[in-house]
Each structure stands twice: as structure tokens, then as C-alpha cells.
Short mmCIF file of C-alpha atoms in Angstrom, two decimals:
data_model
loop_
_atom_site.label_atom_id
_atom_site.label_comp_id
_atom_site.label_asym_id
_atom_site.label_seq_id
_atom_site.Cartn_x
_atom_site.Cartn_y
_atom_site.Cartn_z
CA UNK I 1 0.00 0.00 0.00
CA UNK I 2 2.61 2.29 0.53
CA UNK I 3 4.33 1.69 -2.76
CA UNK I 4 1.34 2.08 -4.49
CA UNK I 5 1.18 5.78 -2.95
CA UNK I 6 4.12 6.88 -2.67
CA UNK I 7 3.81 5.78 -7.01
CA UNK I 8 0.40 7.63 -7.16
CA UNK I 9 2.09 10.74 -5.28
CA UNK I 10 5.38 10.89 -7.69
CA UNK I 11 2.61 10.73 -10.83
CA UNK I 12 0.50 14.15 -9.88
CA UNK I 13 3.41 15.64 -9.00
CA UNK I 14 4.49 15.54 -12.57
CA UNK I 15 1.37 16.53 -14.14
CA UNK I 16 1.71 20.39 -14.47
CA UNK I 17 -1.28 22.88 -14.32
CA UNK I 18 -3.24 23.61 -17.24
CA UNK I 19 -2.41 26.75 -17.97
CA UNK I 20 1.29 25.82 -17.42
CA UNK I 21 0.90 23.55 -20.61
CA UNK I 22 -2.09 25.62 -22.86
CA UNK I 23 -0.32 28.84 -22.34
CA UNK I 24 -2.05 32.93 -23.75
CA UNK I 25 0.13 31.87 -26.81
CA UNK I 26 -1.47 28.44 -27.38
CA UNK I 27 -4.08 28.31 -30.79
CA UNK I 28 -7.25 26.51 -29.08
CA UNK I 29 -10.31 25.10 -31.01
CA UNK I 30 -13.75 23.98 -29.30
CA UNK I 31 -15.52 20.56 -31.01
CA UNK I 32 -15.59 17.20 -30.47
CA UNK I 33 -11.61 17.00 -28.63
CA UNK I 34 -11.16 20.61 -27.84
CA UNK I 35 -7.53 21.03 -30.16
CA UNK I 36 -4.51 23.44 -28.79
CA UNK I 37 -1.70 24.15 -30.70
CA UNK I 38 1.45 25.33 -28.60
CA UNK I 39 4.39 25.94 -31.02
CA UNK I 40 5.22 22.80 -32.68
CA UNK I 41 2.99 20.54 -30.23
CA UNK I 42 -0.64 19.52 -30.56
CA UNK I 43 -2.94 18.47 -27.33
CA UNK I 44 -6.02 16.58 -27.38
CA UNK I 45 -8.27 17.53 -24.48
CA UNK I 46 -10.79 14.87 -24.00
CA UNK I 47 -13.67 15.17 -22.20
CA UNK I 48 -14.40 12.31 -19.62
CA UNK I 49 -17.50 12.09 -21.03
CA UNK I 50 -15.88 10.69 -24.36
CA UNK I 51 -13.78 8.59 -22.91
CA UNK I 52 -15.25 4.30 -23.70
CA UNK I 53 -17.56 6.56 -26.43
CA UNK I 54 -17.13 4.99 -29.71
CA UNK I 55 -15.43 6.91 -32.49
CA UNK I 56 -14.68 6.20 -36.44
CA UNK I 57 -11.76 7.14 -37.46
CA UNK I 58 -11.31 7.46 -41.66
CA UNK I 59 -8.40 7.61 -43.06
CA UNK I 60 -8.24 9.47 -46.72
CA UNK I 61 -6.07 10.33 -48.81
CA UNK I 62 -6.15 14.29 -50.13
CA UNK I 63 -3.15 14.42 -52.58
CA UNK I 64 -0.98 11.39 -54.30
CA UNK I 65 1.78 10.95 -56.11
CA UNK I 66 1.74 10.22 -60.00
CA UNK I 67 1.08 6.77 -60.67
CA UNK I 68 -0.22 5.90 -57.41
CA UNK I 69 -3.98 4.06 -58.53
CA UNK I 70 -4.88 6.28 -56.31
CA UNK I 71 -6.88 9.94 -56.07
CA UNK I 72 -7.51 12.38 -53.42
CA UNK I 73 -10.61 11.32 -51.51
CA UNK I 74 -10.19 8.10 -51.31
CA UNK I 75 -10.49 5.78 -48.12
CA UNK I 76 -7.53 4.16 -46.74
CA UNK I 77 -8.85 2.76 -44.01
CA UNK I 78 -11.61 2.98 -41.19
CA UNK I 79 -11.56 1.86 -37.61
CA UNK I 80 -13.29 2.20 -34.27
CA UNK I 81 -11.92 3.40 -31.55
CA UNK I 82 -12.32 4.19 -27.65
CA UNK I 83 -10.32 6.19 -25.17
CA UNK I 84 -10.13 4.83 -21.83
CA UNK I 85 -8.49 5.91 -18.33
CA UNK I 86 -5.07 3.65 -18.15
CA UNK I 87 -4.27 2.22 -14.86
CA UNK I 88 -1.55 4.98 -14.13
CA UNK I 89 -1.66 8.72 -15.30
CA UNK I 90 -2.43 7.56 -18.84
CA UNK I 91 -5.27 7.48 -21.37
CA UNK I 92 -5.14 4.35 -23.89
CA UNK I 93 -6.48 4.33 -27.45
CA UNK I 94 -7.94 0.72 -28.02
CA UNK I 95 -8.69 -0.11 -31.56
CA UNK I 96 -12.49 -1.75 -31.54
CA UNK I 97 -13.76 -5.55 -32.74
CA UNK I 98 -16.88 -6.74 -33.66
CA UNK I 99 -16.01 -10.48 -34.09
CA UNK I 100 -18.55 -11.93 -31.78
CA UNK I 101 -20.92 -11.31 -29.39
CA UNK I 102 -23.50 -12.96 -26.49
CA UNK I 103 -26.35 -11.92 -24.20
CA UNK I 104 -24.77 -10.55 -21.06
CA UNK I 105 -27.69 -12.72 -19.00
CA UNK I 106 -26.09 -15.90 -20.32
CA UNK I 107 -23.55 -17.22 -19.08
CA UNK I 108 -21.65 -17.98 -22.33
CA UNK I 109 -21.20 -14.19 -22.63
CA UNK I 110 -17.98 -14.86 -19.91
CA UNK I 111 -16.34 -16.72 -22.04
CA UNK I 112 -17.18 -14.46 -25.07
CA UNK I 113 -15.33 -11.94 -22.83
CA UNK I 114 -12.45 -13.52 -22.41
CA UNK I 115 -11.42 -14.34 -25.78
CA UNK I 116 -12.25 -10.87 -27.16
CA UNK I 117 -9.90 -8.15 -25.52
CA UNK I 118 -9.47 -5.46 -28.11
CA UNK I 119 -5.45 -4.20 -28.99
CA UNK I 120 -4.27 -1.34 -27.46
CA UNK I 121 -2.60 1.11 -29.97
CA UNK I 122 -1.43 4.17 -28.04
CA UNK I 123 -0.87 5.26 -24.15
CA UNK I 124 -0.62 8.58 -23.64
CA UNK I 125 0.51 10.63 -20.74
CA UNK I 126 -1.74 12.97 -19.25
CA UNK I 127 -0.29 16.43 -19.32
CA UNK I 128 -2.55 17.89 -17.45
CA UNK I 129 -6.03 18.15 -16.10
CA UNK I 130 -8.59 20.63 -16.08
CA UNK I 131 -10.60 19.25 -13.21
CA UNK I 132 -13.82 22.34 -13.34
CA UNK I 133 -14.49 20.94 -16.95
CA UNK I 134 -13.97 17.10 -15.97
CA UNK I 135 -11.00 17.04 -19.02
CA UNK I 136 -7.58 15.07 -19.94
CA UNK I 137 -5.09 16.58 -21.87
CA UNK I 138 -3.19 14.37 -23.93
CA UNK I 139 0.06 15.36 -26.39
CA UNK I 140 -0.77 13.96 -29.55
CA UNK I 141 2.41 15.64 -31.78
CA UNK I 142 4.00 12.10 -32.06
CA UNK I 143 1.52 9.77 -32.26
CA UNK I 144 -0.25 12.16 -35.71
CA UNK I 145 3.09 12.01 -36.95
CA UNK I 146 3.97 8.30 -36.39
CA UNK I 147 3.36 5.56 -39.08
CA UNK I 148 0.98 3.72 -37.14
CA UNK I 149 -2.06 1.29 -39.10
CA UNK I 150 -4.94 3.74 -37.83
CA UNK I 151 -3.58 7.06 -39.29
CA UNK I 152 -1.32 6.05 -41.97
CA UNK I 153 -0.57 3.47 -44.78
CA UNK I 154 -0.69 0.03 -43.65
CA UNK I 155 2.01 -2.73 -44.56
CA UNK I 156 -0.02 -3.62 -47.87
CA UNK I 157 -0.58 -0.42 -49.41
CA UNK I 158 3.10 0.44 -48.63
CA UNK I 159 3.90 -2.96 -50.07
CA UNK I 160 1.87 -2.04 -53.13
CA UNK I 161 3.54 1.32 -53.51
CA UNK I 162 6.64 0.01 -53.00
CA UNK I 163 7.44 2.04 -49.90
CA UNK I 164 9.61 1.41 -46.55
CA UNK I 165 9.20 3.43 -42.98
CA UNK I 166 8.24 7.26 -42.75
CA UNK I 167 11.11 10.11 -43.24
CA UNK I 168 9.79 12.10 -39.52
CA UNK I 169 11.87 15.27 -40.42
CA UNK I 170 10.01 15.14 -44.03
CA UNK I 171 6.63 14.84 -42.68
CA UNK I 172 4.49 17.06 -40.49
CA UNK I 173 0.78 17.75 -39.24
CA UNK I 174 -0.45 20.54 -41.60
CA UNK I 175 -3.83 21.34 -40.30
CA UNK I 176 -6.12 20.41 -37.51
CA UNK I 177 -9.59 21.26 -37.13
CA UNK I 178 -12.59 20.56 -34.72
CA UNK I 179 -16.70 20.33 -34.74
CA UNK I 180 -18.98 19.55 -32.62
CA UNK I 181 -18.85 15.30 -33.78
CA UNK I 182 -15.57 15.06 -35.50
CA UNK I 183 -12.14 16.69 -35.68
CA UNK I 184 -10.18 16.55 -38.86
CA UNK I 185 -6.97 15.85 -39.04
CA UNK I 186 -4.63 16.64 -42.17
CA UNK I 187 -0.66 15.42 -42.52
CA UNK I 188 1.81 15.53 -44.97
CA UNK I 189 3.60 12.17 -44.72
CA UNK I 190 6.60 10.92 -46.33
CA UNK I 191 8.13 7.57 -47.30
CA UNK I 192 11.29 6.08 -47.97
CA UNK I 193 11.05 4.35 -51.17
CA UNK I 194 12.25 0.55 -51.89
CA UNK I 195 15.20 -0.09 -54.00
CA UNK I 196 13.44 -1.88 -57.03
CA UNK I 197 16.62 -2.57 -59.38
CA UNK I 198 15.75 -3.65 -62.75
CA UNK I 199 12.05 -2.65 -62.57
CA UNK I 200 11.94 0.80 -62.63
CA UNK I 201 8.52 0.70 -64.41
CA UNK I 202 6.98 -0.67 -61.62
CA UNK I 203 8.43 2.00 -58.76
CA UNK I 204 6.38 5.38 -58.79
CA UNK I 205 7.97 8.11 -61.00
CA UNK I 206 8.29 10.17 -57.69
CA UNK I 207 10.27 7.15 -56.04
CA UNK I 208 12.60 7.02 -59.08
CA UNK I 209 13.18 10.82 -59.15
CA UNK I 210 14.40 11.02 -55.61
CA UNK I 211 13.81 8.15 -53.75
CA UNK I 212 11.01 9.07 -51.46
CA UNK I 213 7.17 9.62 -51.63
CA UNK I 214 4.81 12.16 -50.45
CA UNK I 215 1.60 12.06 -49.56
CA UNK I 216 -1.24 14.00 -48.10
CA UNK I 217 -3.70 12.51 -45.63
CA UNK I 218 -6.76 13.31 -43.86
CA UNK I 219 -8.34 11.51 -40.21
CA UNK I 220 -11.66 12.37 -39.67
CA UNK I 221 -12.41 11.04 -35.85
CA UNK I 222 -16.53 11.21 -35.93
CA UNK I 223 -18.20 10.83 -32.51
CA UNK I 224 -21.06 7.37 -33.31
CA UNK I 225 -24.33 7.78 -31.87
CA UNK I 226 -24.86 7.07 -28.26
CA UNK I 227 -27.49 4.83 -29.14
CA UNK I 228 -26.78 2.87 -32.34
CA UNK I 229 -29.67 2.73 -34.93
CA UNK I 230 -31.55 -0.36 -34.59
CA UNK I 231 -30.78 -3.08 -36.80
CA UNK I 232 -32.66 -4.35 -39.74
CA UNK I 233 -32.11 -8.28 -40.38
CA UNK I 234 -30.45 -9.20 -43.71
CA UNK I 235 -32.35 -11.35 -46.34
CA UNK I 236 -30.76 -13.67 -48.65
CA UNK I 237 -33.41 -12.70 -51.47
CA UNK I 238 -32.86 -8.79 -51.12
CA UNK I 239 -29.24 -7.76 -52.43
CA UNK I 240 -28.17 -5.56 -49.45
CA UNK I 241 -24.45 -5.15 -48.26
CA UNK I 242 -24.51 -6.05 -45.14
CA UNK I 243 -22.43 -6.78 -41.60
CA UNK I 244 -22.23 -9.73 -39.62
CA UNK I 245 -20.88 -10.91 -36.60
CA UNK I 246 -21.10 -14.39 -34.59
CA UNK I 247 -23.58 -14.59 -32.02
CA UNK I 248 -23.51 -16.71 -28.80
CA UNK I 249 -26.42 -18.56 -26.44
CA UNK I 250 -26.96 -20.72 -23.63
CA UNK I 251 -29.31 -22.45 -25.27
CA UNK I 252 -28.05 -22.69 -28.79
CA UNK I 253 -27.31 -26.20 -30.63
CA UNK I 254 -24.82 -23.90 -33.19
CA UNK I 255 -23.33 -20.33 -32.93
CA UNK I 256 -25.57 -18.34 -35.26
CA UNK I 257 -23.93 -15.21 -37.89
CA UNK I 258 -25.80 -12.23 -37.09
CA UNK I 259 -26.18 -10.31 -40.72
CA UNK I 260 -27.57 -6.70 -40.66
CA UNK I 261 -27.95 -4.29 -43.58
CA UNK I 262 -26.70 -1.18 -44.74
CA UNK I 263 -29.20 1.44 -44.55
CA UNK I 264 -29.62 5.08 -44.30
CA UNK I 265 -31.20 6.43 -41.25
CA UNK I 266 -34.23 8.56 -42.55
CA UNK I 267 -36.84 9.17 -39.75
CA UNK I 268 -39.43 11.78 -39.89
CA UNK I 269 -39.67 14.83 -37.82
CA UNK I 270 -41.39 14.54 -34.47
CA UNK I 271 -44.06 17.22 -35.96
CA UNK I 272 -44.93 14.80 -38.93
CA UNK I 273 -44.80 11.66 -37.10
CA UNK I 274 -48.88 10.75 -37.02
CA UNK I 275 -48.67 12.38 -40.87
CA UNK I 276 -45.86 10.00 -41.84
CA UNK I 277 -47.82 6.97 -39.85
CA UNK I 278 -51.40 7.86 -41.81
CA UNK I 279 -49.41 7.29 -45.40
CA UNK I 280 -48.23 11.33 -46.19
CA UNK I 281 -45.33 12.50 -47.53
CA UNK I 282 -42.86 14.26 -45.47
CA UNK I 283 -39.23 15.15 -45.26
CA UNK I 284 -36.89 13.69 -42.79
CA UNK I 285 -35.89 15.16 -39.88
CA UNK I 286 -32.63 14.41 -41.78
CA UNK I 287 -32.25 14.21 -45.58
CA UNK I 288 -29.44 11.95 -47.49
CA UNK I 289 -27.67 14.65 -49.48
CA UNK I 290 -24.49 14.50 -51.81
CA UNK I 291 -22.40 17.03 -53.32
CA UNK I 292 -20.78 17.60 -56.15
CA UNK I 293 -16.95 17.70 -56.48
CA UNK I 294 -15.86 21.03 -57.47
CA UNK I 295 -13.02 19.47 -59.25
CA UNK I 296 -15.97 18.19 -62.21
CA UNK I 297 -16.87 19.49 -65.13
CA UNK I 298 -19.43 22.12 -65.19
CA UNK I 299 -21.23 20.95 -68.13
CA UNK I 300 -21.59 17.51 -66.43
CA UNK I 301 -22.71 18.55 -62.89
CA UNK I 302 -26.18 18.78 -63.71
CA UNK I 303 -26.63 15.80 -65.03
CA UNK I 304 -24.60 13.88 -61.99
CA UNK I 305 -27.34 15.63 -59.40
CA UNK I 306 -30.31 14.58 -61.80
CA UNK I 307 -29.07 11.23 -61.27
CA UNK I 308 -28.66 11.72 -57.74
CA UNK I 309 -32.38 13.15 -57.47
CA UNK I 310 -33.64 10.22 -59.48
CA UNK I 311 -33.83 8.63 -56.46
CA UNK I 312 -36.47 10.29 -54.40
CA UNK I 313 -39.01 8.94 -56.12
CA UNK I 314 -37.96 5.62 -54.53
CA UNK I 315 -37.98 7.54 -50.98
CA UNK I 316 -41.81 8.28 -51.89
CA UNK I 317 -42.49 5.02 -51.74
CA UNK I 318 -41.26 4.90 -48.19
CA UNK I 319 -43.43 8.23 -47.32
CA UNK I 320 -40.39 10.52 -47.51
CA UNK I 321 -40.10 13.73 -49.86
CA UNK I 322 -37.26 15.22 -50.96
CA UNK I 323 -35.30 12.34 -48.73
CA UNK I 324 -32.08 12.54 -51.03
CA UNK I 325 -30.56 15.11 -52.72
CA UNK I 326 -27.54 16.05 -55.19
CA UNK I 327 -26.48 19.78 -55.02
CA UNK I 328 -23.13 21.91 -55.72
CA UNK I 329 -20.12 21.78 -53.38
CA UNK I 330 -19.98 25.21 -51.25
CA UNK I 331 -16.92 26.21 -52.12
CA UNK I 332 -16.46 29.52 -50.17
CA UNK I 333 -17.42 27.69 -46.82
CA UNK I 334 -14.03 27.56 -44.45
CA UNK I 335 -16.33 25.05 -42.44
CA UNK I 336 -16.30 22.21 -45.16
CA UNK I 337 -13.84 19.96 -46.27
CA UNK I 338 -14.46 17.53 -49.18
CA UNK I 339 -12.23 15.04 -46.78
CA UNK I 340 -14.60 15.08 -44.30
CA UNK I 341 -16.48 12.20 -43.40
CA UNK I 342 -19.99 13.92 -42.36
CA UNK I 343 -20.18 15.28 -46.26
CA UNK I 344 -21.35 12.84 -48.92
CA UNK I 345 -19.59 13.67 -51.97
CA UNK I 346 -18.94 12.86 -55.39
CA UNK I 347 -15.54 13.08 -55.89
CA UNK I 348 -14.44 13.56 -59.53
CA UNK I 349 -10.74 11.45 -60.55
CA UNK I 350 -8.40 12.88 -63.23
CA UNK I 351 -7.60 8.99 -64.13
CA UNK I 352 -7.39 6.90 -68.13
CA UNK I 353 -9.44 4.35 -65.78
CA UNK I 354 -12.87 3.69 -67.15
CA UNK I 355 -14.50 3.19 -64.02
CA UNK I 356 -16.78 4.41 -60.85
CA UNK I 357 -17.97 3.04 -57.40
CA UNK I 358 -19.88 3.69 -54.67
CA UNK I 359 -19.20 2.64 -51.36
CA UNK I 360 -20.04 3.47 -48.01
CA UNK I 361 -19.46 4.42 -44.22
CA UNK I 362 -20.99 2.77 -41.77
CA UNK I 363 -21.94 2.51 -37.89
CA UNK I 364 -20.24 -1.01 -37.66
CA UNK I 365 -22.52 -1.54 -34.60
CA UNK I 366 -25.87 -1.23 -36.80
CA UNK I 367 -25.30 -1.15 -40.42
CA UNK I 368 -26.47 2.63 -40.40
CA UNK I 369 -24.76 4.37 -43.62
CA UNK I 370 -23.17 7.83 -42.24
CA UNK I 371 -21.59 8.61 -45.23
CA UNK I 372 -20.29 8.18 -49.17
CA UNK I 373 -18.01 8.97 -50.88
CA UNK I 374 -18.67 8.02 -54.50
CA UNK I 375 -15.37 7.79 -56.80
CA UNK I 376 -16.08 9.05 -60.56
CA UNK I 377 -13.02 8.43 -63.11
CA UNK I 378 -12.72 10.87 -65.81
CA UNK I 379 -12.25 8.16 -68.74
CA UNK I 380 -15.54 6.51 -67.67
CA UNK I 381 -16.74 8.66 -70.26
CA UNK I 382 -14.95 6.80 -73.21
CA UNK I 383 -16.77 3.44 -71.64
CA UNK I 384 -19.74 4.67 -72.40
CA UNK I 385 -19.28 5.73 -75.61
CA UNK I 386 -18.13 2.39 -76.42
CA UNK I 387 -21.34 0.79 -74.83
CA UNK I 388 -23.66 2.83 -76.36
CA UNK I 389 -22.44 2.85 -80.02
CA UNK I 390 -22.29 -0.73 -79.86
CA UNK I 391 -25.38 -1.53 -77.95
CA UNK I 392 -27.55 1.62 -79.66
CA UNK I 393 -25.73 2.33 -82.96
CA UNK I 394 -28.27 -0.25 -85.23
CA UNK I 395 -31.20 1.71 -84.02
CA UNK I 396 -29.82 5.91 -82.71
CA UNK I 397 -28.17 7.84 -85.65
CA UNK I 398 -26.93 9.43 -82.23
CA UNK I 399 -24.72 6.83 -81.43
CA UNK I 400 -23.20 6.53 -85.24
CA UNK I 401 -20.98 9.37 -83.68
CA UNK I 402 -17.09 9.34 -82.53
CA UNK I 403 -18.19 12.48 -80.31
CA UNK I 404 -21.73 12.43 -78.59
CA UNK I 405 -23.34 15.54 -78.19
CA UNK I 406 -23.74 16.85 -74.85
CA UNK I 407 -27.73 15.78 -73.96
CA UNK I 408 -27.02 11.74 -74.87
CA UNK I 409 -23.74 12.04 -72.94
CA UNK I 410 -25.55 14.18 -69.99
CA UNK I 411 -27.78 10.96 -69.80
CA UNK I 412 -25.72 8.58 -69.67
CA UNK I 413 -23.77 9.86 -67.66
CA UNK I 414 -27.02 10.56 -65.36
CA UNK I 415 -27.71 6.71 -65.68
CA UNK I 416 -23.83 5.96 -64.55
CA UNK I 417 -24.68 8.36 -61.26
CA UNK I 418 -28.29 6.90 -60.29
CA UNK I 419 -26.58 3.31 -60.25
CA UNK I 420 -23.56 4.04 -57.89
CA UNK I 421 -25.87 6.11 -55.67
CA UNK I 422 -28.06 3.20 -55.94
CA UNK I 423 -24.42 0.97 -54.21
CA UNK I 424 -24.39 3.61 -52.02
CA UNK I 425 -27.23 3.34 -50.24
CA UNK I 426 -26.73 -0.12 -49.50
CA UNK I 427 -28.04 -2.09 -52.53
CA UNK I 428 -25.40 -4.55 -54.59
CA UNK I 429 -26.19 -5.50 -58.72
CA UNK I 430 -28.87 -6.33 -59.51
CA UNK I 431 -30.06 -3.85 -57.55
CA UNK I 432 -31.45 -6.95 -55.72
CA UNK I 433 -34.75 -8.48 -56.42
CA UNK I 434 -35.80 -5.83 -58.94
CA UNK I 435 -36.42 -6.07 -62.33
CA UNK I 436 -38.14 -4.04 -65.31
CA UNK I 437 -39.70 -7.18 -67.11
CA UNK I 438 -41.70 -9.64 -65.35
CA UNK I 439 -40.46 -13.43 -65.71
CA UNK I 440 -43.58 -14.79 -67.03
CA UNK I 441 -43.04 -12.28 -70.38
CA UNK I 442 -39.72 -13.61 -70.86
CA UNK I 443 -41.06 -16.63 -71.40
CA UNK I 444 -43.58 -15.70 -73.63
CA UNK I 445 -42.76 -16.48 -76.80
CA UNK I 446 -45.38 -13.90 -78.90
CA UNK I 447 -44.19 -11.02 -76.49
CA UNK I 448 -40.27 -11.79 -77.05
CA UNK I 449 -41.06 -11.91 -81.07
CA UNK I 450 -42.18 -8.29 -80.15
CA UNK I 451 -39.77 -7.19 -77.95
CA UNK I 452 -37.00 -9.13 -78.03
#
């Protein structure tokens, strides 16, 4: 007992005051961690109230080297996380798993428990504390800067690129900001580059030209709800993406695979509840909306949000109006970031690739979609040129063309944007379960004469 305080009595004696440690000259932000800047350090100051909160963290990239396959926007990686007090005068950063799961009532859940203790990634000191506001302060200048899986590249992607550890005096944290449910994070990071002798080709041009690669990165740490959305059961016959995770029972014969969908939360507004419930439209208390890169075209943005809009006709359906909708990025508006992972954007790629996907970001506790960030390749234009003269030339003098004019290429390009909106609110080809011709007309053999 008296080594453990005589310990506990050498620990607050080295954690300084507050203001010793966020001095006058220290730049301070208010949001979800309450960010200082002093000089060349940055502090976290978590609230206790966060701390065992959950909290995704994506990881995007903003800029990238030539010849990387990769385009600003793009996710690297996303995690859950929780802070938690240490034992000592620390705070550790766990990294969350949803592998499986049991009824706390049963007693199976124990031994669930003990063969599911999540990794700890970081321990950091506490600086200080600020005991009137019930806050931690944490220095998190090395662990931004580090090259650690939930922040950085992982051992794959630098595999991929080609890459070895991170050149610290060559990288640095270039920006932080905070909001009320997430603080953005933005670094410059640099990496060593592999000796690749005799295959040049294959080493990013940057990596050739001086032996090292730069990259710019975004974390955006967004607070999850305190009370996850409630799940929605996957079906087999409805093609949803979905989650899963094993779930144990006392009374069980097998472990079952609990498999929710991704879905939007739309609910309506307390006001229109009993108008919802009687069958009226209403918008929700929250609508789905998606903007436009500012990076695209101009001549193409319309056509992007009409496929966007397309949608809402669907919501109808569902007793929602106006539930989803495709707009232009405000680009004037210091508050917005097109890295940020509470925007839904469309982010437009100058890339030769002849694609586009849509994926999305979701509450890995409930399946609930918080965010997409649709990728749109600039040469995806040539592919459909190519399908439509081929599939439409016979019958479209339209499509007899090497150029298209701008109102066929505005819709298919409108088609392109309905479908990955369509992946991005959950649903996987076909669509699932939908179709535009009943079965019993494909097997009519008078009808396919006529429309075959």
C-alpha cells in the first residue's frame, strides 16, 4: 500500500497545471476534442465524457503521387476506436472488434469476454487536467506524426507502392480542425522508397526521381451515436451489403452469424410523425444529401445531381419527400472539407481508368450508412461511348458518332450516377430483387417476337 502511494504521489506531482501547458500563446479550437496548438505541439483535451464513447476514425487520402492508382478522396482505411483511463496517469487508445458477441444474461457471454480483448494502440501521458471541466489533456504531436495502421498506410498499401518506414523530419501535421462530432486531421507524410533494381517501371515516378514519396492525408475522428440505430435483419433474397458478426447462447445447438444491412437512417420529424404513420409524404428530420466535387466538369454537374435526385421517387415510396438530394459543393465555406467524413460527396478522378464506385461508411454496430463517398473516373466517359455505339448504334443515328453531343452524354452519364448512388445506399447489382420485365413475359414467346 505504501508503494502504491508513494507511485500515485510521484505521478500528480508531474502533471503540471493547465495553464502551465495551454499557455495565452497556445491556438485553441472547441468541437468534439477541444484542439490546442502550442508551437510545434498539438494536445487533445478529452472530455471524460468521451472517454469508452465509440469513435470512427477514416483515413483518406487528399493528394498522391503520379502513378499511385490512387486519387484524393479516397479511403484508406476505417476503424473504431475508444479512449479509456489507463491504470496509471495515462489514457489508452484501443482499436475496436466486432467479431462476436452474447447476451450478457447468459452465461456464455464470460467466455465471449475472455477471448475478445481489443489491442491497445497508443498510451498517452496525461499532461494535465482541467478538473472544473472534468478534461484530460493528452500530447498527440507524435503519435499524428507516427506511421501507425490507424492514421497512416498500412504494410499492404506500402507494399503495393513500394514504400519502406516514414522520413519524420520530411513529414508534419499541416492542419487540424474541430466540430462539434468530429475533428479533422490533415498530414503531410513521407516515405522512404524501396530499391526496385531492374524494374523501374513498376516504382512510382516520384520514387525514381528522388527516392522518397509524399503524400497527403486526412483523419476524420466522428463521434457514433450514443445509441446505435436499430438493426434491420439481412435477407438472402434482397441484395443488401450487409455486416455480420457471430452470435452466442446458452441455449443454442450452433453459434448463429448475425447479418444486418446497410441502410440510411431517414426518420421523420417529431411534428410529422402521425402524418408519416397515416401514409403522407414528409421530409426527414434528416435528408441523405451529396455534393458535387468542385473538381468536375461544369457541363456535367447537372446531369450527376439529376441522377442523384432520381432517387427520391424511390424515398416516396417509403413516405419521404425530398429524402435525397444532389447539389453543388460550397466552395467559399471555411467550415467544409471535401475530406470530411460527415459530407457525402462525389468526388471527380483525373484517371485513363474507365470506371466508378460507390461505397459506403458505416456505424459497424448497426449497419447505419453515415456517409459516401462516390469515386467518378474521368475516362468513364470513353466506356460509355463504347457501350452505347455498340449496344444503340443499329437503331440511334446518335450513337453513329465518334463524339456524342452533350444531352445523350448528360444521360448517360445521369444513368452511370443513379446506379452508384443506388451501391451507395446499400443495394449490390442487380439492384437486388428488382427487375423491369416480369419473368412470365420472358417466357412468352409472342411477347419476345415483339420485344425481343
Amino acid at each position: 500500500k505504501n508503494g502504491a502511494a508513494s507511485q500515485t504521489t510521484v505521478l500528480k506531482t508531474k502533471e503540471k497545471s493547465f495553464s502551465d501547458v495551454i499557455t495565452k500563446d497556445a491556438v485553441s479550437q472547441k468541437g468534439l476534442f477541444n484542439t490546442h496548438q502550442v508551437g510545434g505541439k498539438y494536445f487533445f483535451e478529452l472530455p471524460d465524457s468521451l472517454l469508452n464513447r465509440e469513435i470512427l476514425v477514416v483515413t483518406r487520402f487528399i493528394k498522391t503521387p503520379s502513378g499511385a492508382r490512387n486519387y484524393g478522396g479516397e479511403k484508406i482505411s476505417e476503424n473504431t476506436i475508444v479512449f479509456e483511463k489507463g491504470p496509471t496517469n495515462n489514457i489508452f487508445l484501443r482499436i475496436a472488434t466486432l467479431v462476436s458477441a452474447a447476451d450478457e444474461n447468459d452465461a456464455i457471454s464470460k467466455a465471449v469476454n475472455n477471448s475478445n480483448i481489443t489491442p491497445i494502440l497508443e498510451a498517452f501521458t496525461i499532461k494535465a487536467s482541467h478538473e472544473k471541466k472534468a478534461t484530460q489533456l493528452v500530447d498527440v504531436t507524435s503519435f499524428l506524426n507516427s506511421e501507425n495502421p490507424l492514421l497512416a498506410l498500412s504494410n499492404p498499401q506500402k507494399d503495393s507502392y513500394k514504400l519502406l518506414g516514414i522520413e519524420k523530419d520530411k513529414s508534419y501535421i499541416k492542419e487540424i480542425n474541430s466540430f462539434p462530432i468530429n475533428t479533422e486531421i490533415k498530414t503531410v507524410k513521407t516515405y522512404k522508397a524501396k530499391s526496385v533494381k531492374g524494374k523501374r517501371k513498376k516504382a512510382l515516378p516520384a520514387a525514381v526521381l528522388a527516392g522518397v514519396v509524399t503524400l497527403e492525408i486526412n483523419n476524420s475522428f466522428i463521434l457514433l451515436p450514443e445509441k446505435p440505430m436499430q438493426k434491420r435483419y439481412a435477407d438472402a433474397r434482397v441484395g443488401y451489403f450487409a455486416s455480420s458478426y457471430l452470435e452466442y447462447g446458452d441455449d443454442q445447438q450452433k453459434v448463429d452469424r448475425n447479418t444486418y444491412i446497410h441502410r440510411w437512417r431517414l426518420e421523420p420529424k417529431p411534428e410529422d410523425l402521425d402524418k408519416w404513420k397515416q401514409g403522407e409524404l414528409v421530409e426527414p428530420k434528416k435528408p441523405i444529401v451529396y455534393y458535387i466535387d468542385p473538381a468536375t466538369p461544369k457541363k456535367w454537374r447537372p446531369f450527376l445531381i439529376q441522377g442523384i435526385n432520381d432517387w427520391q421517387v424511390a424515398f416516396e415510396q417509403a413516405g419521404f419527400k425530398n429524402a435525397i438530394v444532389g447539389m453543388e459543393w460550397p466552395e467559399n465555406d471555411p467550415s467544409m472539407s471535401l475530406e470530411d467524413s460527415r459530407f457525402s460527396v462525389l468526388r471527380y478522378f483525373a484517371s485513363p481508368s474507365k470506371n466508378a464506385y460507390g461505397p459506403n461508411i458505416v456505424d459497424p454496430r448497426s449497419g447505419e450508412i453515415l456517409e459516401s463517398h462516390i469515386g467518378w473516373y474521368h475516362n468513364l466517359l470513353n466506356l460509355l461511348h463504347s457501350w452505347y455505339m455498340v449496344q444503340a448504334g443499329a437503331v440511334d443515328n446518335r450513337a453513329q458518332q465518334m463524339e456524342f453531343d452533350t444531352a445523350l452524354m448528360g444521360n448517360l452519364i445521369r444513368f452511370v450516377s443513379s446506379h452508384e448512388v443506388g451501391h451507395t445506399l446499400g443495394l449490390r447489382h442487380n439492384m437486388g430483387a428488382s427487375s423491369a420485365t416480369p419473368v412470365n413475359k420472358l417466357r412468352d414467346a409472342e411477347w419476345l417476337r415483339k420485344n425481343g
